[in-house]
Coordinates of C-alpha atoms and ligand atoms in Angstrom, one line a residue:
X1 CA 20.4 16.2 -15.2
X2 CA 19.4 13.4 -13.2
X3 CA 20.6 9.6 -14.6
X4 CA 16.6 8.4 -13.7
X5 CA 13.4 10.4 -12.8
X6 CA 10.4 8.0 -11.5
X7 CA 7.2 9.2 -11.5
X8 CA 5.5 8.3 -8.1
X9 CA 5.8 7.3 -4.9
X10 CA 3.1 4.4 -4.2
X11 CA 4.7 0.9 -2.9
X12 CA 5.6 0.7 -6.6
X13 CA 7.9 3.9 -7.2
X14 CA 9.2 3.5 -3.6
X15 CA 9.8 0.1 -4.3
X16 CA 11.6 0.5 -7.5
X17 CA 13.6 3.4 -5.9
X18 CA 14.9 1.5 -3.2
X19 CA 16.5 -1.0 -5.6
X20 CA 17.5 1.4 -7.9
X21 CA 19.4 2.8 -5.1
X22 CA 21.5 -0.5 -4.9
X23 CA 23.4 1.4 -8.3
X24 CA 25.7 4.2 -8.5
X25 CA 22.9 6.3 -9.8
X26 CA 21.6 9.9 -9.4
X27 CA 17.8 9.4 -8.7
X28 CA 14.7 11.6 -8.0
X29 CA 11.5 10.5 -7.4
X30 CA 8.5 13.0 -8.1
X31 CA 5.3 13.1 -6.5
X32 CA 2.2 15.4 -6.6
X33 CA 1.1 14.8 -3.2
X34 CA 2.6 15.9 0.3
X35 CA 4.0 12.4 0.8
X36 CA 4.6 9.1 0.1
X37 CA 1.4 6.7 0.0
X38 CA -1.5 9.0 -0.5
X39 CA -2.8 7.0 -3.5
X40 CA -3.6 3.5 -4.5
X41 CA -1.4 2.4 -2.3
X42 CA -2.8 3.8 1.0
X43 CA -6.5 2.2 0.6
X44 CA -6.3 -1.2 -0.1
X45 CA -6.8 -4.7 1.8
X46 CA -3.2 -4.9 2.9
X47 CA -3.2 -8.4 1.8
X48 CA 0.3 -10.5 0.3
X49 CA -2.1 -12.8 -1.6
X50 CA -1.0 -16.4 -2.1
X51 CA -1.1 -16.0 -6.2
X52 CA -3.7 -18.7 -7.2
X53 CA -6.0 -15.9 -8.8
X54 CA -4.1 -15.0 -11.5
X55 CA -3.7 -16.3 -15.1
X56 CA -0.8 -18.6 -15.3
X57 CA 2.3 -17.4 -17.7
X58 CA 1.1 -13.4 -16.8
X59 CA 3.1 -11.2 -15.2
X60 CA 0.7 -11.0 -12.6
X61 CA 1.1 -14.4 -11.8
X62 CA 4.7 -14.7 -12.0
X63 CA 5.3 -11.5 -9.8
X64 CA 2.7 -12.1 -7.4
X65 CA 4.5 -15.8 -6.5
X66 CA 7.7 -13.9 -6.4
X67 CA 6.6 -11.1 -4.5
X68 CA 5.0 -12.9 -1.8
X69 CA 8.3 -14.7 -1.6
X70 CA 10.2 -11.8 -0.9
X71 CA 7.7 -10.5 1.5
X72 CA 9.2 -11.8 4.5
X73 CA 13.0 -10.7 4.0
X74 CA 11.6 -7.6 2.7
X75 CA 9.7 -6.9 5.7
X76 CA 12.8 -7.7 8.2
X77 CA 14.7 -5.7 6.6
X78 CA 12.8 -2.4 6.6
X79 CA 11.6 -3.5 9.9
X80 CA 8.3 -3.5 9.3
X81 CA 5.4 -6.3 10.8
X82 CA 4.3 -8.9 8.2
X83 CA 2.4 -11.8 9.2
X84 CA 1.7 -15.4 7.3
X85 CA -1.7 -15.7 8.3
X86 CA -2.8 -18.0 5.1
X87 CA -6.4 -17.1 3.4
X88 CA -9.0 -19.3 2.1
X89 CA -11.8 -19.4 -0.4
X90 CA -14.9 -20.0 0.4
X91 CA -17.6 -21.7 -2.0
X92 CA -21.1 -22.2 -0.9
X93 CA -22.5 -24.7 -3.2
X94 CA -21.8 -28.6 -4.2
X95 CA -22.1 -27.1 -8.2
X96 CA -19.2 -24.6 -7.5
X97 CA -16.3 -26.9 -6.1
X98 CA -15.2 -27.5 -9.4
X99 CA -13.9 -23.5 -9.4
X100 CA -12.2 -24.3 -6.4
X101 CA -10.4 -27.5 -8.1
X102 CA -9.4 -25.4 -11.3
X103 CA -8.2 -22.3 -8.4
X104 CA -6.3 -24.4 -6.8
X105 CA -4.7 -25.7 -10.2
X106 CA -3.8 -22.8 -11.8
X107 CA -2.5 -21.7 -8.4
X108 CA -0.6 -24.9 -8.8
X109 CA 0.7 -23.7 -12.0
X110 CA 1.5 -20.5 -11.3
X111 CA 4.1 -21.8 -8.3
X112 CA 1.4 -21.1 -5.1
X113 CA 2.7 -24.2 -2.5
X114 CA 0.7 -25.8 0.1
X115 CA -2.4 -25.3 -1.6
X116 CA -5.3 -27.8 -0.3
X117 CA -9.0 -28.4 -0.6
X118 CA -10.7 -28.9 2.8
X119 CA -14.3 -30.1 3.2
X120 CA -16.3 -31.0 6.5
X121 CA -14.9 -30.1 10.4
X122 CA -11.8 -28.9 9.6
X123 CA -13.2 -26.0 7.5
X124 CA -14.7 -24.8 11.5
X125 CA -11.3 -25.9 12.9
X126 CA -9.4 -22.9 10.8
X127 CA -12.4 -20.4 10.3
X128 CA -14.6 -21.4 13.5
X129 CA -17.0 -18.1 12.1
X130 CA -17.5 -18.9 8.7
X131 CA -21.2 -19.4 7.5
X132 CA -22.6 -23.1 8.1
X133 CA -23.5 -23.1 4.5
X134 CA -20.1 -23.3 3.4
X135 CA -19.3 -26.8 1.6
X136 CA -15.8 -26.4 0.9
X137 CA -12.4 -23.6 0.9
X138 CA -9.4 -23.7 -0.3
X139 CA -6.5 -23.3 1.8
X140 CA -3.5 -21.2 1.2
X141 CA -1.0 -21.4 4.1
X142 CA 1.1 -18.7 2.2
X143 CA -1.5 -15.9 2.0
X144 CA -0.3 -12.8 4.3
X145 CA -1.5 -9.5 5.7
X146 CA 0.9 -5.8 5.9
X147 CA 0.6 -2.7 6.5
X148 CA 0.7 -1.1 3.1
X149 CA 1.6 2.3 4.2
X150 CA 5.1 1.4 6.5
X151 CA 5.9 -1.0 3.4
X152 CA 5.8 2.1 1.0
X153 CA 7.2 4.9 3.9
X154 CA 9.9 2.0 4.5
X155 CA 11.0 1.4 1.3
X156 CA 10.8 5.1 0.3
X157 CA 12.3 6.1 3.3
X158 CA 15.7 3.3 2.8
X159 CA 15.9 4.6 -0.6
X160 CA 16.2 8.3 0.6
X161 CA 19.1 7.1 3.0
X162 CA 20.8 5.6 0.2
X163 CA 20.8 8.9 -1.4
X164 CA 17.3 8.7 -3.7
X165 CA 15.9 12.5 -3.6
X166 CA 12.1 12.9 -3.4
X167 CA 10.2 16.1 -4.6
X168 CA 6.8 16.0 -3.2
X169 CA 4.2 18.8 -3.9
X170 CA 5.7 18.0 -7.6
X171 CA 3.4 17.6 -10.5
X172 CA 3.9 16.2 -13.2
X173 CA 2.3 17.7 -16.2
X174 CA 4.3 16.7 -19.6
X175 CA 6.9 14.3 -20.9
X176 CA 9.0 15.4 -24.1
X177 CA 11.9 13.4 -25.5
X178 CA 15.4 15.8 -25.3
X179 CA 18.5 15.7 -26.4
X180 CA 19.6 13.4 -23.1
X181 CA 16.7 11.8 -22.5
X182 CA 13.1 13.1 -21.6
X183 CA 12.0 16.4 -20.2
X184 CA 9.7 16.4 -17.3
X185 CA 7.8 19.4 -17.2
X186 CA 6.4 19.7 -13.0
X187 CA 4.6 22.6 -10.7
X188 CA 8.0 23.1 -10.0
X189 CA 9.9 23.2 -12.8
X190 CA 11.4 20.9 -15.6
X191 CA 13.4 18.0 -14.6
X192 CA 15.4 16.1 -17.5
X193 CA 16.5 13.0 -16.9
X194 CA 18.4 10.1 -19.0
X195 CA 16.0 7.7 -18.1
X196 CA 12.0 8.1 -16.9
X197 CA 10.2 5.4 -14.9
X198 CA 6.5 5.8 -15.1
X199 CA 4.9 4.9 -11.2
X200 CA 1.8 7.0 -11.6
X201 CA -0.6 4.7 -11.1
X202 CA -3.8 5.5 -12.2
X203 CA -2.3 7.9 -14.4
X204 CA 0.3 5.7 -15.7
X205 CA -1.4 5.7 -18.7
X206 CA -1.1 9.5 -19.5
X207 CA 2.4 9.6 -19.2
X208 CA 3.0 6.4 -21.1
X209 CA 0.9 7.6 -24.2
X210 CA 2.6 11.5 -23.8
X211 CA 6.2 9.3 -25.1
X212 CA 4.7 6.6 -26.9
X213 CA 2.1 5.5 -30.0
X214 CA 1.4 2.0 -28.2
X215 CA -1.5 3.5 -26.1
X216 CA -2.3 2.4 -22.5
X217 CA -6.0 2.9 -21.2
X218 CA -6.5 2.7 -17.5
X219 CA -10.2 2.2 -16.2
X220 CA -10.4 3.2 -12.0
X221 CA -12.4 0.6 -10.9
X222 CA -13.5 1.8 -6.8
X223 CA -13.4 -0.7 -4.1
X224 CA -15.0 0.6 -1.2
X225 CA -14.3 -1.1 2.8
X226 CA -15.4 -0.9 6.1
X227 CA -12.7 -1.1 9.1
X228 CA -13.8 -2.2 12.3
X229 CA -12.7 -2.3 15.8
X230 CA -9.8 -4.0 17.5
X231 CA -12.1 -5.5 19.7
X232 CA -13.5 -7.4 16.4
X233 CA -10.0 -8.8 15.6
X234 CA -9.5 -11.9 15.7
X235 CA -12.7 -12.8 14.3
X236 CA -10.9 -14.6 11.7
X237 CA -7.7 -16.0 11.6
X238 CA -7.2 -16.4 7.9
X239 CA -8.5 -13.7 5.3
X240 CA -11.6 -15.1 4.2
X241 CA -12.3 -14.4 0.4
X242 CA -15.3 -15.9 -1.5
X243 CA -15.0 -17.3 -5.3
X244 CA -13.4 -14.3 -7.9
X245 CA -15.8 -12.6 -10.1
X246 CA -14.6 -11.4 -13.3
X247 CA -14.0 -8.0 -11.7
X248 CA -11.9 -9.5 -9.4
X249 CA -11.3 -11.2 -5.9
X250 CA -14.7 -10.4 -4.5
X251 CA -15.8 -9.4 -1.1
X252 CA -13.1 -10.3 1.8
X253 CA -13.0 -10.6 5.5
X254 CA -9.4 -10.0 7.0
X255 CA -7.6 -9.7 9.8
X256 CA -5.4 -6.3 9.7
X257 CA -1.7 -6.8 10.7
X258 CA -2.4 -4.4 13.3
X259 CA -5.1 -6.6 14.7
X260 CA -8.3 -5.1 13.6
X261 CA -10.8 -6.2 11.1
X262 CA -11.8 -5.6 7.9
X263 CA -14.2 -6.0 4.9
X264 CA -14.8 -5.5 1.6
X265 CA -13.9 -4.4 -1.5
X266 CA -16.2 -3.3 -4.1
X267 CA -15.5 -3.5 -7.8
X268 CA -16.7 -0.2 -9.6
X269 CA -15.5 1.2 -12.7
X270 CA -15.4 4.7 -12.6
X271 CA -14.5 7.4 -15.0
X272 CA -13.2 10.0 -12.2
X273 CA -9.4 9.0 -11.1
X274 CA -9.6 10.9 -7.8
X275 CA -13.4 9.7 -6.7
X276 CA -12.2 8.1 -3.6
X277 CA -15.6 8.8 -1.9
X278 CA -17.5 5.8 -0.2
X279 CA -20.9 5.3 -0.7
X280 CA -24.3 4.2 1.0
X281 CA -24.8 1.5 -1.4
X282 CA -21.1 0.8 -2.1
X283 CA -21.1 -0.3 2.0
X284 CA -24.1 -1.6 2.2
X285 CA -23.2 -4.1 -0.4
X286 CA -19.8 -4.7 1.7
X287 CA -22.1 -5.5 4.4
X288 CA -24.1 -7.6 2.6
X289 CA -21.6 -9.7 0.4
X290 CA -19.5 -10.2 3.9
X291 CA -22.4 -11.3 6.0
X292 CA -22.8 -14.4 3.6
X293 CA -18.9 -15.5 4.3
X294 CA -20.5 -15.5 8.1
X295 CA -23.7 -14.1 9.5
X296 CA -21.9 -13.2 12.6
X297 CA -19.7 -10.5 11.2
X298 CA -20.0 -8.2 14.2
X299 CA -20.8 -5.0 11.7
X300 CA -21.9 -2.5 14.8
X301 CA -17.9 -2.6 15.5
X302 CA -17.3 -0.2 12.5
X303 CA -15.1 2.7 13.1
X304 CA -14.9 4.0 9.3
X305 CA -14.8 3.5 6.1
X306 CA -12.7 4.4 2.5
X307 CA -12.1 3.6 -1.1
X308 CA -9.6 2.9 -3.1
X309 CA -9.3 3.1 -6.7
X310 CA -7.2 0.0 -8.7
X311 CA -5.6 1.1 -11.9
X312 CA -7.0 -1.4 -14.2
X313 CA -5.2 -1.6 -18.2
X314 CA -7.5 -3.0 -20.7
X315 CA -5.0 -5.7 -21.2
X316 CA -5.7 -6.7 -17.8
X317 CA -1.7 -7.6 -17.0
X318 CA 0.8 -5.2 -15.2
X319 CA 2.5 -3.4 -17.6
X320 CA 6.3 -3.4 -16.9
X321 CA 9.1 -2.5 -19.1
X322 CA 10.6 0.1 -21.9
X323 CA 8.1 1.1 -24.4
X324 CA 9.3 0.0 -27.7
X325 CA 9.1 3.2 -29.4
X326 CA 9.9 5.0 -26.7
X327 CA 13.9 4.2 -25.7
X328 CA 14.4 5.0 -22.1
X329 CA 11.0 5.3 -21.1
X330 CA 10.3 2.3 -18.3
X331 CA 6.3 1.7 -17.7
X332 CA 5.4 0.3 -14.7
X333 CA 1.8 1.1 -14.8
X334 CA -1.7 -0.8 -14.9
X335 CA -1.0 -2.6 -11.4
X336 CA -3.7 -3.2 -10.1
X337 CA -4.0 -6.0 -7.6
X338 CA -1.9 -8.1 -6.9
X339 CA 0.2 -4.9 -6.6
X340 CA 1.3 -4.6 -3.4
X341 CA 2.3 -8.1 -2.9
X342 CA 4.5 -8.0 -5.9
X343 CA 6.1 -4.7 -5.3
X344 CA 9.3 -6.1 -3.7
X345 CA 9.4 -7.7 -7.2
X346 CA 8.3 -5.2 -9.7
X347 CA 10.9 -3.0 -7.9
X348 CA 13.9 -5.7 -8.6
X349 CA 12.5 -6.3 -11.9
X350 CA 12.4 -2.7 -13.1
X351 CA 15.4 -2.0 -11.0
X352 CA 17.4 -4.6 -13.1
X353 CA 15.8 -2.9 -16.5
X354 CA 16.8 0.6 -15.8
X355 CA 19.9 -0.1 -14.9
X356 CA 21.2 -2.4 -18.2
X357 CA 19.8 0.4 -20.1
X358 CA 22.5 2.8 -18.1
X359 CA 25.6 0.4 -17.5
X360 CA 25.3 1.0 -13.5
X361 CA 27.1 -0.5 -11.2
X362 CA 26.7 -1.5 -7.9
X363 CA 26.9 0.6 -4.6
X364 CA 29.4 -0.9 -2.2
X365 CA 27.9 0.7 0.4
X366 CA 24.2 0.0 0.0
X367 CA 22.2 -0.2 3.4
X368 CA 19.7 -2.6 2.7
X369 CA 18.5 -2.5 6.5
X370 CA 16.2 0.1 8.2
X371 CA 15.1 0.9 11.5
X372 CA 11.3 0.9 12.2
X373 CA 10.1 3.1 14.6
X374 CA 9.7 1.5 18.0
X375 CA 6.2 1.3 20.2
X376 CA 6.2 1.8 23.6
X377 CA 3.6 -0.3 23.6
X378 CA 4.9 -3.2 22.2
X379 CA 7.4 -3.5 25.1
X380 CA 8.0 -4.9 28.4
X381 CA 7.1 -2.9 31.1
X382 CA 10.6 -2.3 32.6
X383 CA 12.1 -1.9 29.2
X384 CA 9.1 0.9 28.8
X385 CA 10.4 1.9 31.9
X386 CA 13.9 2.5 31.0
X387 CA 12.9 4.5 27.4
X388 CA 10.6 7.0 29.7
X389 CA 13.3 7.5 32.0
X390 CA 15.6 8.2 28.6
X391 CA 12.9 10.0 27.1
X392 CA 10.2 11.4 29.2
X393 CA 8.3 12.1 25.4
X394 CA 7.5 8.2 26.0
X395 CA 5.7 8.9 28.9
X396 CA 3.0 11.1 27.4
X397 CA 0.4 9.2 25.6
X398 CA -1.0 11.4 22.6
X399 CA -3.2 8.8 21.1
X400 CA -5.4 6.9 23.8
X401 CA -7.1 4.3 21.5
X402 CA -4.0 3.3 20.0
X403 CA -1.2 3.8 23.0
X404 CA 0.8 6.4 21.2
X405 CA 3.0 8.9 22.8
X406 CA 4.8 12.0 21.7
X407 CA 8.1 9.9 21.4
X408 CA 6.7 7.7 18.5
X409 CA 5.0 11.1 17.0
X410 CA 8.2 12.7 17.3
X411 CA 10.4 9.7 15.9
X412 CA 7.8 9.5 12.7
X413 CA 8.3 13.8 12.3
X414 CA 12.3 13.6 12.7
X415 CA 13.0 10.4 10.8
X416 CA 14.2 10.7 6.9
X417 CA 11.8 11.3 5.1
X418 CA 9.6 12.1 7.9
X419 CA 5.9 13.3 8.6
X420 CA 4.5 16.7 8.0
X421 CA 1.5 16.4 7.8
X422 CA -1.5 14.6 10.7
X423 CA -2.2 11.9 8.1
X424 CA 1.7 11.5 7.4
X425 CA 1.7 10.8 11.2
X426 CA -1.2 8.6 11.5
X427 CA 0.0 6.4 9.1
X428 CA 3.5 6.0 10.2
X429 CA 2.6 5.7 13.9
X430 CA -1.6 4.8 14.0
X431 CA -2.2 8.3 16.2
X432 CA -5.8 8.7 14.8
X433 CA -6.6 5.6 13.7
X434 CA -8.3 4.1 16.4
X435 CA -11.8 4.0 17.5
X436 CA -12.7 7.8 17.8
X437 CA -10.9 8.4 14.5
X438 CA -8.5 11.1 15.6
X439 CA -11.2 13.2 17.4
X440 CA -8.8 12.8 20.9
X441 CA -5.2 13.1 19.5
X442 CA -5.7 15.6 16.6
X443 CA -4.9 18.7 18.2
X444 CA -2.0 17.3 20.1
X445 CA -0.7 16.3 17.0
X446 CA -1.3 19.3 15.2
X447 CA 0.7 21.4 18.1
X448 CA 3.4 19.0 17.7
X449 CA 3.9 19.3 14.4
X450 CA 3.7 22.5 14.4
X451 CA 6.5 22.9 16.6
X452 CA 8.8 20.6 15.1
X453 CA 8.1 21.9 11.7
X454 CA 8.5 25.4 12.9
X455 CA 5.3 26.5 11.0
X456 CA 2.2 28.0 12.4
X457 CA -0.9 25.2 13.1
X458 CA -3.2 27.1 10.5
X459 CA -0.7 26.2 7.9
X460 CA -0.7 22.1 8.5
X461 CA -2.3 20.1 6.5
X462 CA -4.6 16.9 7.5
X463 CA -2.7 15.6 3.9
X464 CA -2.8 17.4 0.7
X465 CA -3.0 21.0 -0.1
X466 CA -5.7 22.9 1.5
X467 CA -7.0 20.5 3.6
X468 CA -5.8 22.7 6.8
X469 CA -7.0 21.5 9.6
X470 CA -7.3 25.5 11.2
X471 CA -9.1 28.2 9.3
X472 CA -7.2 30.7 8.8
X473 CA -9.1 33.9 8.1
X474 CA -6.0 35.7 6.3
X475 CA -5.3 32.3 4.0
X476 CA -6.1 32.7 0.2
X477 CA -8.3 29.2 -0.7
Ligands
LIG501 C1 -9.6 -1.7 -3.4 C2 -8.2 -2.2 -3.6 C3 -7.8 -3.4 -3.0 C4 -6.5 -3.9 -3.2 N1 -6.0 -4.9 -2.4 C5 -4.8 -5.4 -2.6 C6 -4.3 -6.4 -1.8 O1 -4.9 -6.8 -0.9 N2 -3.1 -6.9 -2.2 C7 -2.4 -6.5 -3.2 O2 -1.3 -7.1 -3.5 N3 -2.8 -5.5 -4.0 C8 -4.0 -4.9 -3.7 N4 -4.4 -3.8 -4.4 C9 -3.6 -3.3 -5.4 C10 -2.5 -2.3 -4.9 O3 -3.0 -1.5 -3.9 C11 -1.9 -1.5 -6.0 O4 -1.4 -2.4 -7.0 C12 -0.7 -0.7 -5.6 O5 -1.0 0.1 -4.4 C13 -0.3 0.3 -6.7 O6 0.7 1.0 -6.3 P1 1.3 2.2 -7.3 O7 2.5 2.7 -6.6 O8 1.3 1.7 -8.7 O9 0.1 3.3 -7.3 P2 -0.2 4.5 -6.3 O10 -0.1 4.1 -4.9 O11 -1.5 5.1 -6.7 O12 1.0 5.4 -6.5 C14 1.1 6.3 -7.7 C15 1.6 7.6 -7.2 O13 1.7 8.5 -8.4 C16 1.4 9.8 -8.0 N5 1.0 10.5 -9.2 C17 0.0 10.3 -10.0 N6 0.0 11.3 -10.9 C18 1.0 12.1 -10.7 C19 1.5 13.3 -11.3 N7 0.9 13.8 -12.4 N8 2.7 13.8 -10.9 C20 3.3 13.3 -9.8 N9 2.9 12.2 -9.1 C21 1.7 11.6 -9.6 C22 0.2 9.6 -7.1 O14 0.0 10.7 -6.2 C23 0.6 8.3 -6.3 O15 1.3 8.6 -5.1 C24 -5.7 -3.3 -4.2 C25 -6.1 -2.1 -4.8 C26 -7.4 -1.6 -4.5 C27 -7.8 -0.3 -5.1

């Protein structure tokens, strides 16, 4: 009997478990996939939005202020890089300044500092790039860009330390209320727990109407991008969004936090939750929407391209909190965007919830602090020096476009928590996700899993089951 079972390990359930883990608590967490950040969470814009989009006295609002708040402390403590690189919105005609006015009042409202209209030469001063038919943007010097998969792996990986158990390859497939609590019927077995926490995501809804007669109805809507090269980097310094539509923030340009480029999203409702496909038209119309933010976007720098899928509730606000006729049963579900910036405060908020409904105390012995893994490339040379004398594994670069050698592979496979599959790696390290797209590094990474796994390579997965990298002719499919 566990005291809390959350469904889901996205940024929000790892987010949640890490400061449920602050309580003396028994906690599992219970995910379908191989690891932690295969869904929304890993294909998104990576952006800590300032929190002028959303409707003032929403949830949305609230957390999004709060979240991007927290963002910095957040990100020193799991060690992880987060950088205030402020965004502005761009409008492109005299008739439309008055939706930058009322953006930048209910961004007002909803707590957003430092907000400011700019018109003229300084527009070129912070966005030298953008189109020369820009007539004003509104600044946001509190917009930010991070990586969303360390922020989930970190979070996840500081609540396993402080004793949160995670059960991956776990599916959930029902929900009944029991004596204790609720029964959790998985691929694995039932799990009952006192108290259920509903992460799921796009599937939040499923769970939440399994327990309870107030009905959730979650839409997919797709967002499609395009990443490009390093070398197109700091092509902007801000992230450059143009005026919302009503399906949402539009078409972006952004600096990555790991210093390459990107554009899009798309806004697609969809019926299928795991259509994570991109499209001709869906990039093409990424192209398009980005070249009229600036005509200069250099779009032969692609190196791929992905989709992500926002869990959008008909009620169009996060949904957080115990369903009324459903005691013990905590929804966090419909977050959509701005998700990941408010995680660090959805997990405090449902944190607090869960544990008033179970009397916990606090842990005197919480580690709130976590060690990142460290980049050879990052450093100095002599202090690169020193760690490949210490660790000759330093010395041998497995990934050539991103600098990464077996130490950092094997650091991401060894660490709680750790890697075990080439995507797991990839997104804890960057081994693959540079300009050739893993077509370099893949088999070295493959071998080394393989070793420190102590499984055969035909059995390794590029993420979720059966996507083995190695046929294997004796394998059942
Ligand atoms: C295109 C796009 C752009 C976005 N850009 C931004 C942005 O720039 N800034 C921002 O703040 N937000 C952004 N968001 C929103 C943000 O990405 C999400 O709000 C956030 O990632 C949601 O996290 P989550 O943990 O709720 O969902 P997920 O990451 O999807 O996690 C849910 C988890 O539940 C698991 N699960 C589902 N069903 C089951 C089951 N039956 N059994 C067990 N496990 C299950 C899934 O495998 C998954 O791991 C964007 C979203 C999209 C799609």
């Amino acid at each position: 009997m566990m005291d809390v079972i959350i469904i889901g390990a996205g940024v929000i359930g790892s987010s949640i478990a890490r400061e449920l883990s602050r309580y003396q608590l028994d906690i599992c967490v219970l995910e379908k996939e191989p690891d932690v950040c295969c869904g929304t969470s890993k294909a998104n814009s990576g952006i800590v939005h300032a929190g002028h989009d959303a409707k003032p006295g929403t949830l949305k609002a609230r957390l999004n202020v709060l979240g991007n708040e927290m963002m910095e402390d957040t990100a020193r403590e799991l060690d992880i890089p987060f950088k205030r690189n402020g965004s502005v919105v761009l409008c492109f005609s005299k008739s439309e300044t008055g939706r930058l006015e009322l953006l930048k009042a209910q961004g007002e409202q909803n707590g957003v500092k430092g907000l400011r209209i700019i018109t003229g030469t300084e527009m070129k001063e912070i966005e030298p790039n953008i189109s020369d038919e820009v007539q004003a943007l509104l600044y946001a010097p509190s917009g930010g860009i991070i990586c969303p998969f360390e922020l989930t792996a970190a979070m996840a990986e500081n609540a396993f330390v402080n004793g949160t158990a995670f059960y991956f390859d776990t599916e959930v497939r029902g929900i009944e209320k029991s004596d204790a609590g609720y029964r959790v019927a998985t691929s694995k077995g039932d799990f009952e727990g006192k108290v259920v926490i509903n992460a799921a995501g796009v599937n939040a809804d499923v769970f939440n109407n399994m327990v309870s007669s107030r009905k959730l109805s979650i839409v997919p809507r797709k967002g499609e991008y395009c990443l490009l090269d390093k070398k197109a980097g700091n092509f902007v310094n801000t992230t450059v969004f143009q005026l919302p539509t009503n399906l949402g923030k539009g078409v972006l340009i952004t600096p990555t936090v790991h210093g390459n480029l990107m554009i899009g999203p798309t806004a697609e409702n969809i019926t299928d939750r795991e259509d994570t496909a991109t499209t001709a038209e869906g990039i093409a119309q990424v192209i398009d929407k980005a070249l009229k933010s600036s005509e200069k976007v250099p779009v032969r720098q692609v190196i791929t391209s992905f989709a992500g899928l926002r869990a959008h509730e008909k009620g169009r606000d996060f949904v957080i909190g115990e369903a009324e006729d459903a005691p013990g049963f905590i929804n966090a579900a419909g977050i959509d965007s701005p998700g990941l910036t408010s995680a660090p405060a959805i997990g405090v908020m449902v944190a607090e919830i869960a544990a008033k409904k179970m009397k916990a105390v606090k842990k005197t012995d919480f580690q709130d602090k976590r060690k990142g893994i460290h980049f050879l490339r990052d450093m100095e040379v002599e202090a690169a020096n020193v760690l490949i004398a210490e660790n000759p594994a330093y010395g041998r670069v497995v990934c050539r476009c991103e600098t990464i050698t077996e130490g950092e592979i094997l650091d991401a496979v060894r660490r709680p928590l750790g890697a075990k599959t080439l995507d797991g790696v990839k997104r804890r390290t960057r081994a693959g996700m540079g300009r050739c797209q893993a077509g370099f590094c893949s088999p070295r990474v493959l071998e080394i899993l393989s070793r420190e796994l102590d499984i055969p390579q035909e059995e390794i997965c590029k993420s979720g089951r059966g996507s083995n990298v190695i046929a294997d002719s004796k394998r059942e499919e």
